mmCIF file of N, CA and C in Angstrom:
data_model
loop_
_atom_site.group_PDB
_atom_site.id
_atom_site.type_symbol
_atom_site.label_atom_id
_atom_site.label_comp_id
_atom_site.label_asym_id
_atom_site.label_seq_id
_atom_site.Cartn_x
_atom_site.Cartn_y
_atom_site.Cartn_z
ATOM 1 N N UNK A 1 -3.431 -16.483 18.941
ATOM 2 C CA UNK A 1 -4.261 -15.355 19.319
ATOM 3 C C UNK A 1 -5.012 -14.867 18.083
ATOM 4 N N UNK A 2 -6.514 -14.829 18.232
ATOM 5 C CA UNK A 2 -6.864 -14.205 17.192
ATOM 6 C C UNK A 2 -7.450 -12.880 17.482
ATOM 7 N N UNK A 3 -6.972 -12.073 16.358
ATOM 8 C CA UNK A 3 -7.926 -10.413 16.298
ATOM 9 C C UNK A 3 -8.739 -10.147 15.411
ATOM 10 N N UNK A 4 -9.947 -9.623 16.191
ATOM 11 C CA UNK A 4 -11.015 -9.296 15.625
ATOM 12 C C UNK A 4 -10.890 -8.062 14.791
ATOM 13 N N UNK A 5 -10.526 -7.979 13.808
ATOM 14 C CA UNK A 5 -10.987 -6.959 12.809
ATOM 15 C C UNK A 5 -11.732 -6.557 12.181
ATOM 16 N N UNK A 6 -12.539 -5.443 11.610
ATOM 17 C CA UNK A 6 -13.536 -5.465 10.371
ATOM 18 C C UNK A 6 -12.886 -5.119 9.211
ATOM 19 N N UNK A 7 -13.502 -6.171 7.951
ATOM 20 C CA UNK A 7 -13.099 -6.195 7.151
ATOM 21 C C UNK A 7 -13.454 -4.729 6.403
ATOM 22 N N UNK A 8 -14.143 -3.780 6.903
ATOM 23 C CA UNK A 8 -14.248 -2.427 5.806
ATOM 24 C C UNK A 8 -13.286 -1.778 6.949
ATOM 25 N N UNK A 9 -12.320 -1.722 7.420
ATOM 26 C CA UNK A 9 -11.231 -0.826 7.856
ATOM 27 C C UNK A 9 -10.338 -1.004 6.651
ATOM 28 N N UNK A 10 -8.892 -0.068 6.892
ATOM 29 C CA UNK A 10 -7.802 -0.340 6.125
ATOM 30 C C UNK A 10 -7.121 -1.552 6.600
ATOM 31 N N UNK A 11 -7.221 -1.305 8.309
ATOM 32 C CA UNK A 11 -6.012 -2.945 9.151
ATOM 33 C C UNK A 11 -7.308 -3.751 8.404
ATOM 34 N N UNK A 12 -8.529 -3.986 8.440
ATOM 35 C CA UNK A 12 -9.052 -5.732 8.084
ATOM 36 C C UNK A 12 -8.771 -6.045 6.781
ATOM 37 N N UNK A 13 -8.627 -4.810 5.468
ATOM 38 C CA UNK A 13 -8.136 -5.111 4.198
ATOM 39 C C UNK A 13 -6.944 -6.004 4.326
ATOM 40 N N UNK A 14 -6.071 -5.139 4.558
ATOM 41 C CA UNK A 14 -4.671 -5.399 5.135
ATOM 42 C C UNK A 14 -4.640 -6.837 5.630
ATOM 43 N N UNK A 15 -4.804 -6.891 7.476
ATOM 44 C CA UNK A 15 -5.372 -8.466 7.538
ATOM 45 C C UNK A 15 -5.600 -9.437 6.637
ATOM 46 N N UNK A 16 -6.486 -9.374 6.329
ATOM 47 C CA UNK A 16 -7.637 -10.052 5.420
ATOM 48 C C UNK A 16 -6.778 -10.632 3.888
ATOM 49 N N UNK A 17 -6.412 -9.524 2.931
ATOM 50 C CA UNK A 17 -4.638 -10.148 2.228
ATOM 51 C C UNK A 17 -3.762 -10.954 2.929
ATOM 52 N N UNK A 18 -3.116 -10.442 3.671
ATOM 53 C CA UNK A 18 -1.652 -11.109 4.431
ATOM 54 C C UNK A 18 -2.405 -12.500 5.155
ATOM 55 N N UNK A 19 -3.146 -13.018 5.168
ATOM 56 C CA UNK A 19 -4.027 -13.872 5.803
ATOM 57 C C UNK A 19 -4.280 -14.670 4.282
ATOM 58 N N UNK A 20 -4.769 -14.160 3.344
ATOM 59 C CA UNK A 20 -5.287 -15.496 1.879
ATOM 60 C C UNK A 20 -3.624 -15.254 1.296
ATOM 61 N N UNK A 21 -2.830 -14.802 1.736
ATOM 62 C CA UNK A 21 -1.526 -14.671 0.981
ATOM 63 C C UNK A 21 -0.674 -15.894 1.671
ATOM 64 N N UNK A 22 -0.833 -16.141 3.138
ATOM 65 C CA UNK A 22 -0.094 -16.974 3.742
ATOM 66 C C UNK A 22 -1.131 -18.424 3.573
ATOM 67 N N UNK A 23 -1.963 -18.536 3.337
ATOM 68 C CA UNK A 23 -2.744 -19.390 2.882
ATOM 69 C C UNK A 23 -2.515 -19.930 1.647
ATOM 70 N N UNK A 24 -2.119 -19.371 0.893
ATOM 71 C CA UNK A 24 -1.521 -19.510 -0.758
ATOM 72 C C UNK A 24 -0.311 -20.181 -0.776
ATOM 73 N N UNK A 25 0.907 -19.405 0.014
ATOM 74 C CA UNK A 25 1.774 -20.295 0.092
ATOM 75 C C UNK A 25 2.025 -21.640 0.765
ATOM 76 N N UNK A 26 1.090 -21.299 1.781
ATOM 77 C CA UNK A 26 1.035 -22.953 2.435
ATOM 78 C C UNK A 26 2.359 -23.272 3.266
ATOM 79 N N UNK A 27 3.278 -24.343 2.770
ATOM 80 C CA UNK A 27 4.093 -24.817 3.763
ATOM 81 C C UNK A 27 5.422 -24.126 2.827
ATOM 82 N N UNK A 28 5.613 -23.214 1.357
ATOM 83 C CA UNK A 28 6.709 -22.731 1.016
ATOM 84 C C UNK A 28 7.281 -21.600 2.292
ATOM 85 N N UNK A 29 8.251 -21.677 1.801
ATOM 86 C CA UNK A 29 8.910 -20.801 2.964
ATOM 87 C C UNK A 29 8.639 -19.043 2.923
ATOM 88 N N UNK A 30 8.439 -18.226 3.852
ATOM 89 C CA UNK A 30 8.326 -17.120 3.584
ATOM 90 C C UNK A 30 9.531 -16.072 4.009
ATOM 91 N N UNK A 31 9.341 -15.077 3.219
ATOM 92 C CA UNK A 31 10.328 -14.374 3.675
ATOM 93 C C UNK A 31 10.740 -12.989 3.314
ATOM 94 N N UNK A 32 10.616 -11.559 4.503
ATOM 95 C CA UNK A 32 10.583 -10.426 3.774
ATOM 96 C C UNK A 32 9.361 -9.953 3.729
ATOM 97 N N UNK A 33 7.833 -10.850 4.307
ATOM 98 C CA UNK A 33 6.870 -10.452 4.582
ATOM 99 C C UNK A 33 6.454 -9.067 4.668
ATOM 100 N N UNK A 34 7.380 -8.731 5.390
ATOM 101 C CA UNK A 34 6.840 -7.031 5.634
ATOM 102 C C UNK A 34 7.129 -5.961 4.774
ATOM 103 N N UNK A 35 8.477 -6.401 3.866
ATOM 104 C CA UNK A 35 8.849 -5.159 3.002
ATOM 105 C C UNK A 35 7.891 -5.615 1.925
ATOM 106 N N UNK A 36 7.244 -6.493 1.508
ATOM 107 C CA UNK A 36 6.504 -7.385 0.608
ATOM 108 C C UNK A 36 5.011 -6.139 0.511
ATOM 109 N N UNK A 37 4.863 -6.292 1.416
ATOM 110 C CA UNK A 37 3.480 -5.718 1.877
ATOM 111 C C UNK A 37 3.647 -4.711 1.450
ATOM 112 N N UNK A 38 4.458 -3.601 2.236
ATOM 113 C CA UNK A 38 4.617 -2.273 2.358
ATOM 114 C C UNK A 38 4.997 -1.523 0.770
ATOM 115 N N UNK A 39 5.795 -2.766 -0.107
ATOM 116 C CA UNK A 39 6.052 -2.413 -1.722
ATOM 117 C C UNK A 39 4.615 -2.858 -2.262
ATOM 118 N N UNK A 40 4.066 -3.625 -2.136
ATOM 119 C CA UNK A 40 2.467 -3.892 -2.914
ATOM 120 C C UNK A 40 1.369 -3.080 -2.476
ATOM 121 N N UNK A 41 1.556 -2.050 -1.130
ATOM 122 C CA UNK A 41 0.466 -1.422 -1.260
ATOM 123 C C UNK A 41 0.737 -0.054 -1.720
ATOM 124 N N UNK A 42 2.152 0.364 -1.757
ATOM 125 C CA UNK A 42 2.742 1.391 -2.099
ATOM 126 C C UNK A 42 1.972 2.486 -3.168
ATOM 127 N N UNK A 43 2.273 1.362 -4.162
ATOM 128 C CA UNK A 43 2.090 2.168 -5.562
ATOM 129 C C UNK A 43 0.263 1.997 -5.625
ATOM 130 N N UNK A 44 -0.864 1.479 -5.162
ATOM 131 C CA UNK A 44 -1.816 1.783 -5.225
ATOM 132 C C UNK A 44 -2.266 2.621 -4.044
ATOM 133 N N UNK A 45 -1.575 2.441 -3.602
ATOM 134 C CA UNK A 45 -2.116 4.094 -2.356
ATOM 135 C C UNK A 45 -1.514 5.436 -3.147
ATOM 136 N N UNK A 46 -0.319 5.465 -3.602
ATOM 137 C CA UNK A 46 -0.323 6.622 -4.642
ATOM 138 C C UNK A 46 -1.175 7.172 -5.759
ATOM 139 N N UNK A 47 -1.663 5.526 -6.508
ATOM 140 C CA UNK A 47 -2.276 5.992 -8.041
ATOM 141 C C UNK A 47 -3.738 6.547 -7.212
ATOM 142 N N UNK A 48 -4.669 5.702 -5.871
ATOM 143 C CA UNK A 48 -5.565 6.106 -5.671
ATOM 144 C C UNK A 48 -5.914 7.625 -5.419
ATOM 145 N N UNK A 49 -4.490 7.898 -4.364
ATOM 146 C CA UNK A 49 -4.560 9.410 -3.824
ATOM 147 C C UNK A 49 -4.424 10.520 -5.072
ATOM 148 N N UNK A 50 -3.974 10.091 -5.992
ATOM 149 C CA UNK A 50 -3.647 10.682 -6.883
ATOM 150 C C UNK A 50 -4.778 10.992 -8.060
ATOM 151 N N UNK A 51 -5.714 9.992 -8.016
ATOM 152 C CA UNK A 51 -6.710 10.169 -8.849
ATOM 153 C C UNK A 51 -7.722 10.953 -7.831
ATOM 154 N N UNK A 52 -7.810 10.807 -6.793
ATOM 155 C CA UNK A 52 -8.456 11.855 -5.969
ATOM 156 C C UNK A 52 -8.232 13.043 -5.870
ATOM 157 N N UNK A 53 -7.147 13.365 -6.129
ATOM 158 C CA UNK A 53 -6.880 14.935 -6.250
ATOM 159 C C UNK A 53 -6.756 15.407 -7.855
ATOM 160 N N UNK A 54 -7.276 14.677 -8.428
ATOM 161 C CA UNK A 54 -7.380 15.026 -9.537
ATOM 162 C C UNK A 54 -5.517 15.171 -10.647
ATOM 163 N N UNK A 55 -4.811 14.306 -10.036
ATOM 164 C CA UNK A 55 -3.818 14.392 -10.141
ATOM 165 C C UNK A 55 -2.781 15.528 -9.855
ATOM 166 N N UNK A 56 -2.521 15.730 -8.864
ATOM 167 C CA UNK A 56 -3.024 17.827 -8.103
ATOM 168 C C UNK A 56 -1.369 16.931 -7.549
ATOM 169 N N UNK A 57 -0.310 17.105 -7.639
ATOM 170 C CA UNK A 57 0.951 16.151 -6.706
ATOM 171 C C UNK A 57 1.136 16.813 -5.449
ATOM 172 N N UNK A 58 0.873 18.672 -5.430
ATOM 173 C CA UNK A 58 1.129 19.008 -4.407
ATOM 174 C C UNK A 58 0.115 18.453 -3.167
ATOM 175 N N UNK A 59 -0.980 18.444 -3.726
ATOM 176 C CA UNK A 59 -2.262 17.743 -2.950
ATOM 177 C C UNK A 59 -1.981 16.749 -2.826
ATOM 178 N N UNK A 60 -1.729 15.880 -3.192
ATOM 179 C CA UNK A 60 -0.999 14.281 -2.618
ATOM 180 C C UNK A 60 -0.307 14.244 -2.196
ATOM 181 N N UNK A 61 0.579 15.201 -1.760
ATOM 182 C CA UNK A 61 1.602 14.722 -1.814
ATOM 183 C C UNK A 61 1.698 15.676 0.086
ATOM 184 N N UNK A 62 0.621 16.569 0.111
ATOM 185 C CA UNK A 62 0.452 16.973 1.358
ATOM 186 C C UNK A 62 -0.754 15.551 2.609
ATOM 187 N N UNK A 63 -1.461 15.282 1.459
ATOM 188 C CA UNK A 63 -2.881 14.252 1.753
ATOM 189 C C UNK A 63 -1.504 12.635 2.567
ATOM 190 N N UNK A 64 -0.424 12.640 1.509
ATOM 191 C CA UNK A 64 0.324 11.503 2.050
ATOM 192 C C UNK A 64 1.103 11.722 3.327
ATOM 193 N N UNK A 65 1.339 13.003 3.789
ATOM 194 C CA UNK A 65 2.360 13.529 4.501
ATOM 195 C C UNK A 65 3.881 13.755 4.281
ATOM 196 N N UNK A 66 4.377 13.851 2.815
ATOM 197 C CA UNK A 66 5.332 13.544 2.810
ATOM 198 C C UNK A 66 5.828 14.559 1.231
ATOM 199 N N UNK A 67 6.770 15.218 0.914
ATOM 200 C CA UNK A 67 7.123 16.378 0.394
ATOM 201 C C UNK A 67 6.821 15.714 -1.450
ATOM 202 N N UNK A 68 6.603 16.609 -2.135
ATOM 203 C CA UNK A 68 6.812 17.167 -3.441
ATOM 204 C C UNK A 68 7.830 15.628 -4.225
ATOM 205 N N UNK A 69 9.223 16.073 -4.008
ATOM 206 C CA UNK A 69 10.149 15.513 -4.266
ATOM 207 C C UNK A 69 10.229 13.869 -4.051
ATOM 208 N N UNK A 70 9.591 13.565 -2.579
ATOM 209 C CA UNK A 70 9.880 12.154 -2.587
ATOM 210 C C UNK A 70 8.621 11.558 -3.159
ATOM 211 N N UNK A 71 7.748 12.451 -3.489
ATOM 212 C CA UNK A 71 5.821 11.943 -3.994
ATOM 213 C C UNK A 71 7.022 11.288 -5.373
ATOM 214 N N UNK A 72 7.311 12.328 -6.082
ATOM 215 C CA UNK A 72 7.587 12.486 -7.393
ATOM 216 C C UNK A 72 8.858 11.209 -7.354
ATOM 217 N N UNK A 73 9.658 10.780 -6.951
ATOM 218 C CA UNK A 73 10.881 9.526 -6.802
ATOM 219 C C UNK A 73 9.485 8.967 -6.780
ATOM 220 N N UNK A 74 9.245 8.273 -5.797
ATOM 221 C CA UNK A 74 7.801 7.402 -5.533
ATOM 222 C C UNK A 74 7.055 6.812 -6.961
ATOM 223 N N UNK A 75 6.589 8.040 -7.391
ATOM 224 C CA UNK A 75 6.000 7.880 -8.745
ATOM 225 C C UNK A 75 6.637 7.423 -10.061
ATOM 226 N N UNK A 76 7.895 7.857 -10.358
ATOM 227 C CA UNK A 76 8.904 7.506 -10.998
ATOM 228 C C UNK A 76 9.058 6.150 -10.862
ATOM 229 N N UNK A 77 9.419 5.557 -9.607
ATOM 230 C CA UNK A 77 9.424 4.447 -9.291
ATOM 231 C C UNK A 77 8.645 3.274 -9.858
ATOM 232 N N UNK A 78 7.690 3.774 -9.817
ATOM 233 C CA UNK A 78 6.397 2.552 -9.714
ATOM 234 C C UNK A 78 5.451 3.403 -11.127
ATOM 235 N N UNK A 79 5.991 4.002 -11.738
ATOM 236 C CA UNK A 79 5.874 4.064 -13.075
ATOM 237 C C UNK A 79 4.410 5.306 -13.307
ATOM 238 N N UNK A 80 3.894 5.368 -12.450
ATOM 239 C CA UNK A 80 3.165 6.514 -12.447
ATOM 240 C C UNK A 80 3.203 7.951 -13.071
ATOM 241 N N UNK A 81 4.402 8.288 -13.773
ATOM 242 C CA UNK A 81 3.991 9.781 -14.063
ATOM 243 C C UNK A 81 5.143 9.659 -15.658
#
């Protein structure tokens, strides 16, 4: 089945990776696909939101939906602050 996406959405970005990524590996085995994804887009959806608010955490951290405390673990994490 194929889906039509556009590539200037977030799903055709998205798509559009996970698509030249499984292409890359070819016939190696895959595995974990999804937590894969969800850790590689992680930390640049933070640094972006974050340079948009001028580095503002409460503002990101409302813009992400998600509290103060876990912005700040998040960031820690992935080396941001």
């Amino acid at each position: 089945m194929t889906i039509k996406i556009s590539s200037t959405t977030l799903a055709g970005t998205v798509h559009n990776a996970v698509e030249e990524y499984l292409e890359l590996v070819g016939d190696q085995p895959v595995t974990n696909l999804y937590d894969l994804v969800l850790t590689e887009m992680e930390a640049p959806l933070l640094e972006c939101v974050l340079r948009f608010t001028g580095y503002n955490q409460s503002q990101t951290a409302k813009i992400l939906g998600m509290n103060r405390g876990t912005l700040r673990k998040k960031l820690v994490r992935y080396r941001l602050m």
